Amino acid sequence: MKLGSPFRPRLLSALLISIFLGSAPATPAQERGELRIATSYKLMTLDPQYANLNENTSLLSHIYERLVYQDENLELKPGLATSWRPLSDTQWAFKLRDKVRFHDGSAFDADDVVYTIERIRDFLKPPSGGFRSYVSGIKSVSAPDPLTVLIETDGAVPNLPLFFSSIFVMNRPAEGFETTEDLNAGHPPNGTGPYRFESWSSGESLRLARNDDYWGGKPAWSKVTFRVIENPAARVAALSTGEVDVADAIPARDVASLKERGARVASVGAARVNFVQFDVARDTLPGVTDKSGEPIANPFKNPLVRRALTLATDRGILVDKILAGYGTAAAQVFPNGLPGTSAKLLPEAPNYDEAKMLLAKAGFPDGFNLVLAGPAGRYPGDAESLQAVAQSWARIGVNAQPAAAPFSVFNTKRAAGDYGVWYGGTSGEAVDIILHTLLASPDPERGTGALNFGKYRNEAFDAMLARAESIAVGPERNAALAQATELVMADQPIIPLYHFHHIVGYGSRIGSYVLHPRGWTTAMQTLPAME
């Protein structure tokens, strides 16, 4: 198995920051016309605060910006905020960047930050995966002057600046709150970013124009068009024929052929995890039966069953064969070495004999049947991963029927409880963000468990995670997060499979493409070729 590092040389960090913050304006020799990008990301909404999904985060980052930026080493850098500091355990002050303007010409100031926080906290009613958990601990927010924001929290929130690295700042309207429906119906998105909105056709395209007045310098491309091409083979074909300049989410199996046809490829380890998740709450589950097809009691409530299926999962096949080495076998939510990960958690080789013994001990000596659901075309190797996991589990008598569906269908059915066990993936700004969202007990008041569709609950883990989150960013916090991770992974509420590598291909008009481990696809990462 290829052990891929999520880090790149620090030489690129300054470059990446300058690209994302717009401080590397184009020279006349670099300046180009339209940039054409084939993306797997299907923009769901023009509301930048509605759903915390990579397709929205990536594409809307051209139009909107955050107070804080997270660089490729997941370290925090100034964005619309130039600095921040705690005034006490429950108070923070953020200083804002001066002379920034929205696309409609209005000045950016602290009142827009107040509006942004209040809109997310008090107005929006988003689906799972929204941004409310980032601001739910904010008691009050005020603007003592145009370039200062004061925030008071209900308790200590030492990670508050990290939360703001995910939140896009919106312009305060004359009155009330803008609705998601209004934004989607034609109210032009009004951000401070390097590109202005031109048009959007849901599921088809997003068109942008350069913001010549951008505070960070004139962007390199005068126009940017994103074409939504969900089929990986079609994206590869579009790049190969020159229909597009950049194509994201390139399958590892196509890298060699793309290079043979003159395209170049960039890759980086992803700050994310793909996993199998169990429904551990309901008494019976759809698609889970005995060998004769009769419904049975939920087997995933038993940790022995979860452990058996973990031992029967061959991550080596997934990484080496399906991902062609462009991935890292997983034993926790982030690749080893990132802040908050545990050096003690390492991927295990499959042990089918022990897995069979555990199944028998749990009362399933002959195994059982199940439907293993997952998206198709959402993640590299997703449909193939379903097949590979099913084949591994068959060796211990668990007959899994793979059921791959387009992500929109899969996501809707998963949220509706139509599945008993499924393959999924998630990314986040830090280890604690994923633990908080994916594995903490679901609690709308605390904003935890938004992606815990399996309804897993572990009070000891919740307490350890809460303690870790109360510690200031640094080695002590990282150690506490590692310990919490060790505890929860021992219970196997999910089976971490792999951390795939983001792979992007680009053609002759592109000089270089700088990848970020969060997996964003943006024009700002795309540097024109020199003439």
XYZ file of C-alpha atoms in Angstrom:
531
model
C 0.000 0.000 0.000
C 1.298 3.425 -0.918
C 1.679 5.663 2.112
C 0.984 9.116 0.708
C 1.806 12.191 2.750
C -0.862 14.908 2.845
C 1.863 17.524 3.015
C 3.758 19.276 0.255
C 7.017 21.171 0.614
C 6.601 24.400 2.513
C 7.952 26.199 -0.529
C 4.460 25.838 -1.991
C 2.638 27.103 1.094
C 3.362 30.759 0.448
C 2.436 30.280 -3.202
C -0.846 28.622 -2.326
C -1.755 31.315 0.175
C -0.998 34.036 -2.350
C -3.140 32.281 -4.947
C -6.148 31.827 -2.678
C -5.956 35.286 -1.159
C -5.379 36.922 -4.509
C -2.058 38.522 -3.609
C -0.387 37.205 -6.774
C -1.951 39.388 -9.487
C -1.498 38.396 -13.097
C 1.189 39.990 -15.220
C 0.355 40.886 -18.841
C 2.288 37.823 -20.024
C 0.296 35.583 -17.716
C -3.121 37.058 -18.326
C -5.465 34.818 -20.257
C -9.043 34.764 -21.453
C -11.497 32.063 -20.465
C -10.489 29.199 -18.197
C -12.568 26.063 -18.804
C -12.834 23.550 -15.957
C -14.586 20.187 -16.022
C -15.677 19.446 -12.482
C -17.326 16.565 -10.704
C -18.839 19.094 -8.296
C -22.506 19.772 -8.894
C -23.292 23.095 -7.255
C -26.433 22.588 -5.174
C -27.231 26.185 -4.276
C -26.053 29.777 -4.598
C -26.517 30.236 -0.866
C -22.960 30.053 0.540
C -24.201 29.255 4.043
C -26.778 26.558 3.322
C -24.925 23.251 2.957
C -21.388 22.453 4.059
C -20.429 20.318 1.070
C -17.269 20.507 -1.004
C -19.137 21.321 -4.207
C -20.543 24.488 -2.633
C -17.397 25.367 -0.683
C -15.174 24.946 -3.728
C -17.176 26.751 -6.384
C -18.581 29.567 -4.255
C -15.088 30.430 -2.970
C -14.607 32.368 -6.205
C -17.397 34.744 -5.197
C -17.265 34.761 -1.394
C -14.421 34.823 1.128
C -13.801 33.798 4.725
C -12.400 35.706 7.687
C -9.666 33.101 8.077
C -7.973 30.945 5.475
C -6.629 27.435 6.066
C -3.446 26.738 4.133
C -2.315 23.396 2.729
C -0.753 22.399 6.048
C -4.143 23.157 7.647
C -2.666 26.163 9.435
C -4.702 29.343 9.817
C -3.833 32.446 7.792
C -5.458 35.900 7.511
C -8.336 36.264 5.071
C -10.891 39.052 5.451
C -9.648 39.231 9.030
C -6.057 40.411 9.374
C -5.705 39.250 12.990
C -7.615 37.725 15.908
C -7.004 37.216 19.607
C -8.841 35.976 22.694
C -9.710 38.660 25.228
C -10.789 36.063 27.790
C -12.004 32.451 27.832
C -15.301 33.594 26.329
C -14.401 36.691 24.295
C -12.615 37.152 20.975
C -11.660 40.186 18.910
C -11.207 40.029 15.124
C -9.602 42.888 13.196
C -10.816 43.200 9.607
C -9.089 44.052 6.354
C -9.577 47.656 5.252
C -10.597 48.888 1.780
C -12.362 45.679 0.745
C -15.468 46.040 -1.405
C -18.289 43.732 -2.391
C -19.015 43.177 -6.061
C -21.821 45.753 -5.976
C -19.340 48.389 -4.822
C -20.420 48.549 -1.177
C -17.719 48.523 1.495
C -17.050 45.422 3.567
C -17.136 46.061 7.306
C -17.837 44.484 10.681
C -21.594 44.766 10.245
C -21.402 42.190 7.432
C -19.667 39.737 9.768
C -22.354 40.280 12.404
C -25.031 39.626 9.771
C -23.243 36.484 8.559
C -23.078 34.956 12.027
C -26.663 35.869 12.914
C -28.004 34.546 9.606
C -26.413 31.144 10.152
C -27.193 30.940 13.861
C -30.692 32.402 13.995
C -32.274 32.275 10.547
C -31.207 29.403 8.316
C -32.752 25.962 8.708
C -30.291 23.912 6.668
C -30.123 20.152 6.109
C -27.528 17.936 7.746
C -24.100 19.265 6.993
C -24.978 22.928 7.519
C -22.787 25.521 9.216
C -24.805 26.097 12.389
C -22.505 23.946 14.530
C -19.705 26.452 13.886
C -21.627 29.347 15.428
C -23.986 27.629 17.870
C -21.667 28.494 20.765
C -21.693 32.222 19.991
C -23.730 34.117 22.583
C -23.405 37.568 21.036
C -21.560 39.359 18.263
C -21.067 43.108 17.924
C -19.222 45.711 15.864
C -17.691 48.437 18.065
C -16.153 49.999 14.951
C -16.217 49.215 11.211
C -13.066 47.076 11.324
C -13.518 45.263 14.648
C -15.767 42.344 15.541
C -16.256 41.299 19.170
C -17.609 37.827 19.867
C -18.805 36.439 23.180
C -19.292 32.688 23.493
C -21.389 30.631 25.908
C -18.239 28.886 27.124
C -14.648 28.489 26.102
C -14.314 27.973 22.332
C -10.548 27.905 21.765
C -11.029 26.739 18.179
C -13.252 29.639 17.091
C -10.845 30.996 14.427
C -10.775 27.545 12.819
C -14.567 27.567 12.601
C -14.430 30.833 10.678
C -12.151 29.247 8.087
C -15.284 27.493 6.784
C -17.793 30.353 6.805
C -18.283 32.651 3.822
C -19.056 36.275 4.664
C -22.171 37.770 3.089
C -23.160 41.405 2.554
C -25.848 42.695 4.945
C -28.973 43.662 2.964
C -30.987 46.784 3.685
C -33.325 44.802 5.925
C -33.996 41.268 7.125
C -32.209 38.110 6.023
C -31.803 36.893 2.468
C -33.468 33.539 1.931
C -31.933 30.574 0.150
C -34.872 30.646 -2.250
C -34.176 34.279 -3.188
C -30.506 33.572 -3.810
C -31.300 30.561 -5.984
C -34.028 32.453 -7.869
C -31.785 35.104 -9.312
C -30.581 37.530 -6.657
C -26.991 37.943 -7.891
C -24.511 36.558 -5.338
C -22.611 39.513 -3.885
C -19.260 38.621 -2.369
C -15.783 40.095 -2.044
C -13.991 37.346 -3.969
C -11.755 37.467 -7.044
C -14.554 36.523 -9.453
C -18.056 37.883 -9.999
C -21.120 35.770 -10.671
C -22.413 35.712 -14.252
C -24.760 32.739 -14.553
C -25.611 29.350 -13.111
C -27.457 26.422 -14.612
C -28.046 23.862 -11.884
C -26.279 20.605 -12.664
C -24.709 22.008 -15.817
C -22.502 25.077 -15.482
C -21.306 28.054 -13.463
C -19.954 31.116 -15.281
C -17.794 33.746 -13.615
C -16.099 36.995 -14.640
C -12.963 38.549 -13.220
C -13.334 41.078 -10.402
C -10.967 43.762 -11.642
C -11.322 45.630 -8.340
C -10.375 42.668 -6.177
C -8.468 43.794 -3.091
C -5.847 41.078 -3.529
C -4.876 41.973 -7.092
C -6.207 41.338 -10.585
C -6.960 37.628 -11.138
C -5.246 35.828 -14.008
C -8.347 34.718 -15.927
C -10.885 37.118 -17.433
C -13.602 34.455 -17.537
C -14.070 31.115 -15.800
C -16.546 28.447 -16.839
C -17.184 25.340 -14.779
C -18.830 22.520 -16.692
C -20.411 19.892 -14.467
C -19.368 16.504 -15.867
C -20.204 13.892 -13.251
C -18.974 10.919 -15.277
C -15.198 10.460 -14.713
C -14.582 9.022 -18.186
C -16.319 12.011 -19.757
C -14.140 14.435 -17.759
C -11.004 12.620 -18.901
C -12.222 12.702 -22.508
C -12.980 16.431 -22.337
C -9.449 17.125 -21.116
C -7.859 14.785 -23.653
C -9.593 16.506 -26.586
C -8.857 20.023 -25.347
C -12.498 20.897 -24.670
C -11.440 21.948 -21.160
C -8.212 23.171 -19.613
C -8.590 21.462 -16.222
C -10.437 18.350 -15.053
C -10.782 17.377 -11.409
C -11.309 14.027 -9.684
C -9.316 12.104 -12.291
C -9.512 8.334 -11.710
C -6.106 6.893 -10.854
C -6.466 4.315 -13.622
C -6.525 7.132 -16.225
C -3.386 8.961 -15.078
C -0.962 7.053 -17.322
C -3.069 7.441 -20.473
C -3.572 11.157 -19.828
C 0.158 11.670 -19.531
C 0.703 9.765 -22.778
C -1.664 12.210 -24.493
C 0.267 15.235 -23.286
C -1.748 16.241 -20.238
C -0.088 16.839 -16.898
C -1.310 15.601 -13.551
C -1.089 16.961 -9.999
C -2.040 15.031 -6.857
C -2.085 15.493 -3.096
C -3.242 13.388 -0.146
C -6.743 14.311 0.988
C -7.604 15.677 4.418
C -10.614 13.393 4.558
C -11.684 9.806 5.084
C -13.845 7.336 3.200
C -15.516 4.740 5.368
C -18.274 2.224 5.950
C -20.888 3.421 8.437
C -23.365 1.271 10.379
C -26.855 2.035 11.597
C -26.542 1.002 15.246
C -29.813 2.475 16.528
C -32.792 0.738 14.940
C -33.955 -2.727 15.951
C -34.278 -3.963 12.365
C -32.766 -2.603 9.189
C -33.769 -2.476 5.524
C -31.882 -5.016 3.444
C -30.443 -6.946 6.398
C -31.711 -10.540 6.567
C -30.682 -14.058 7.406
C -29.546 -16.398 4.644
C -33.138 -17.352 3.849
C -34.137 -13.731 3.344
C -36.017 -13.276 6.617
C -35.511 -10.032 8.588
C -33.229 -10.298 11.621
C -32.441 -8.127 14.598
C -29.951 -5.381 13.801
C -26.567 -7.159 13.917
C -24.592 -3.887 13.945
C -25.665 -3.131 17.494
C -23.190 -5.808 18.509
C -19.589 -4.479 18.543
C -18.336 -8.011 17.816
C -20.072 -7.892 14.429
C -18.627 -4.482 13.652
C -15.182 -5.723 14.620
C -15.593 -8.857 12.491
C -16.479 -6.819 9.414
C -13.509 -4.542 10.059
C -11.171 -7.544 10.174
C -12.740 -8.850 6.967
C -12.048 -5.633 5.028
C -9.002 -5.676 2.741
C -7.844 -2.063 2.502
C -4.806 -3.119 0.480
C -6.964 -4.016 -2.523
C -8.751 -0.688 -2.283
C -5.551 1.366 -2.213
C -3.293 -0.664 -4.488
C -5.762 -1.906 -7.075
C -8.738 0.451 -7.159
C -6.842 3.662 -6.360
C -3.697 2.495 -8.186
C -1.554 3.700 -5.297
C -3.152 7.166 -5.187
C -4.382 6.697 -1.643
C -3.467 5.732 1.904
C -5.112 2.958 3.947
C -7.022 4.457 6.871
C -7.386 3.614 10.542
C -8.742 6.997 11.696
C -10.370 10.099 10.248
C -7.233 11.911 9.009
C -3.974 10.574 7.597
C -1.348 9.859 10.255
C 0.830 12.845 11.049
C -1.793 15.561 10.812
C -2.594 17.435 14.049
C -4.867 15.419 16.335
C -4.170 11.996 14.824
C -2.950 8.999 16.820
C 0.341 7.302 15.996
C -1.049 4.158 17.644
C -3.804 3.657 15.077
C -2.501 1.821 12.042
C -4.402 -0.019 9.277
C -4.745 -3.766 9.904
C -4.334 -6.529 7.371
C -7.474 -8.666 6.989
C -7.834 -11.644 9.309
C -10.702 -13.755 8.023
C -10.325 -16.571 10.541
C -10.601 -14.256 13.515
C -13.477 -12.428 11.834
C -15.401 -15.719 11.459
C -14.802 -16.538 15.117
C -16.154 -13.136 16.185
C -19.240 -13.564 14.001
C -19.920 -16.977 15.519
C -19.459 -15.562 19.021
C -21.966 -12.840 18.172
C -24.527 -15.469 17.129
C -24.002 -15.427 13.351
C -21.939 -18.566 12.573
C -23.375 -18.699 9.048
C -23.236 -14.951 8.463
C -26.166 -12.961 7.062
C -27.245 -10.916 4.048
C -27.161 -7.164 3.632
C -27.380 -4.378 1.086
C -24.234 -2.234 1.028
C -25.205 1.181 -0.327
C -23.008 3.970 -1.625
C -22.666 6.750 -4.191
C -21.454 6.239 -7.736
C -19.127 8.842 -9.208
C -18.890 10.922 -6.047
C -15.462 9.736 -4.845
C -12.532 8.112 -6.629
C -13.195 4.382 -6.841
C -16.478 4.523 -4.943
C -18.543 1.983 -6.916
C -15.522 -0.304 -7.254
C -14.885 -0.015 -3.511
C -18.405 -1.275 -2.817
C -17.694 -4.345 -4.935
C -14.325 -4.980 -3.283
C -15.705 -4.680 0.264
C -18.564 -7.007 -0.644
C -16.113 -9.593 -1.964
C -14.035 -9.382 1.212
C -17.067 -9.819 3.469
C -18.269 -12.818 1.469
C -15.222 -14.701 2.753
C -16.744 -14.736 6.258
C -20.277 -15.572 5.151
C -21.662 -12.013 5.004
C -23.268 -11.685 1.595
C -23.301 -8.015 0.699
C -25.237 -6.784 -2.316
C -23.632 -3.539 -3.574
C -26.148 -0.791 -4.358
C -24.512 2.244 -5.968
C -26.604 5.286 -6.876
C -25.978 8.888 -7.983
C -24.940 10.939 -4.977
C -28.118 13.026 -4.885
C -30.214 9.851 -4.752
C -27.919 8.141 -2.262
C -27.782 11.202 0.006
C -31.558 11.547 0.080
C -32.119 7.881 0.827
C -29.425 7.767 3.492
C -30.960 10.749 5.294
C -34.372 9.067 5.048
C -33.090 5.875 6.717
C -33.394 3.656 3.653
C -30.041 1.993 4.332
C -28.674 -0.163 7.125
C -25.002 0.067 6.175
C -23.321 2.280 3.618
C -20.092 3.615 2.168
C -19.491 7.349 2.532
C -16.879 10.039 2.864
C -16.300 13.323 4.608
C -13.697 16.033 4.941
C -13.141 18.762 7.461
C -10.905 21.534 8.649
C -9.422 19.464 11.480
C -9.687 16.098 13.239
C -12.052 17.445 15.875
C -14.417 18.824 13.229
C -14.880 15.362 11.712
C -15.133 13.648 15.110
C -17.664 16.277 16.181
C -19.758 15.835 13.043
C -19.398 12.149 12.163
C -19.032 10.271 15.454
C -20.283 12.453 18.320
C -23.801 11.680 19.585
C -26.433 13.518 17.528
C -27.497 16.624 19.457
C -29.074 19.554 17.557
C -28.601 21.876 20.523
C -24.845 21.260 20.638
C -24.591 20.942 16.877
C -22.957 17.509 17.080
C -23.518 14.435 14.945
C -24.796 16.150 11.795
C -23.282 13.335 9.684
C -23.794 10.615 12.285
C -26.509 8.949 10.217
C -25.918 5.690 12.090
C -27.082 7.361 15.352
C -24.048 6.042 17.220
C -23.801 7.185 20.851
C -20.851 6.859 23.204
C -20.987 9.044 26.306
C -17.353 8.368 27.236
C -16.213 9.476 23.796
C -18.471 12.542 23.891
C -16.897 13.572 27.190
C -13.344 13.042 25.916
C -14.055 14.991 22.751
C -15.633 17.856 24.699
C -12.571 18.009 26.941
C -10.235 18.058 23.925
C -12.256 20.834 22.320
C -11.933 22.931 25.477
C -8.125 22.995 25.187
C -6.312 25.704 23.246
C -4.837 24.726 19.888
C -1.494 23.030 20.410
C 0.180 19.774 21.498
C -2.068 19.186 24.532
C -5.203 19.498 22.426
C -3.740 17.211 19.758
C -2.915 14.550 22.364
C -6.428 14.729 23.816
C -7.966 14.350 20.352
C -5.725 11.355 19.646
C -6.894 9.678 22.867
C -10.539 10.328 22.029
C -9.971 8.881 18.575
C -8.375 5.747 20.000
C -11.381 5.213 22.266
C -14.015 5.594 19.590
C -12.167 3.592 16.937
C -11.910 0.662 19.328
C -15.729 0.521 19.230
C -15.846 0.529 15.394
C -18.899 2.713 14.696
C -17.331 3.109 11.252
C -14.713 1.218 9.275
C -12.155 3.742 7.990
C -11.163 2.568 4.507
C -8.772 5.029 2.916
C -7.670 8.609 2.455
C -7.708 9.010 -1.302
C -5.480 11.422 -3.174
C -6.977 14.338 -5.073
C -5.902 14.085 -8.701
C -6.307 16.925 -11.194
C -5.317 16.921 -14.852
C -4.518 20.022 -16.887
C -3.638 20.913 -20.449
C -1.132 23.050 -22.320
C -2.698 26.432 -21.477
C -1.985 25.801 -17.792
C 1.458 26.428 -16.338
C 0.808 24.704 -13.025
C -2.002 23.622 -10.747
C -1.531 23.862 -6.974
C -3.616 21.331 -5.040
C -5.052 21.722 -1.550
C -5.684 18.694 0.718
C -9.272 19.866 1.238
C -9.919 19.026 -2.410
C -11.058 22.402 -3.690
C -11.152 23.033 -7.431
C -10.733 26.724 -8.200
C -9.463 29.102 -10.827
C -7.205 30.627 -8.173
C -5.189 27.388 -8.035
C -4.691 27.465 -11.795
C -1.713 29.445 -13.104
C -1.545 30.255 -16.844
C 1.324 28.969 -18.931
C 3.941 31.569 -19.758
C 4.184 32.612 -23.397
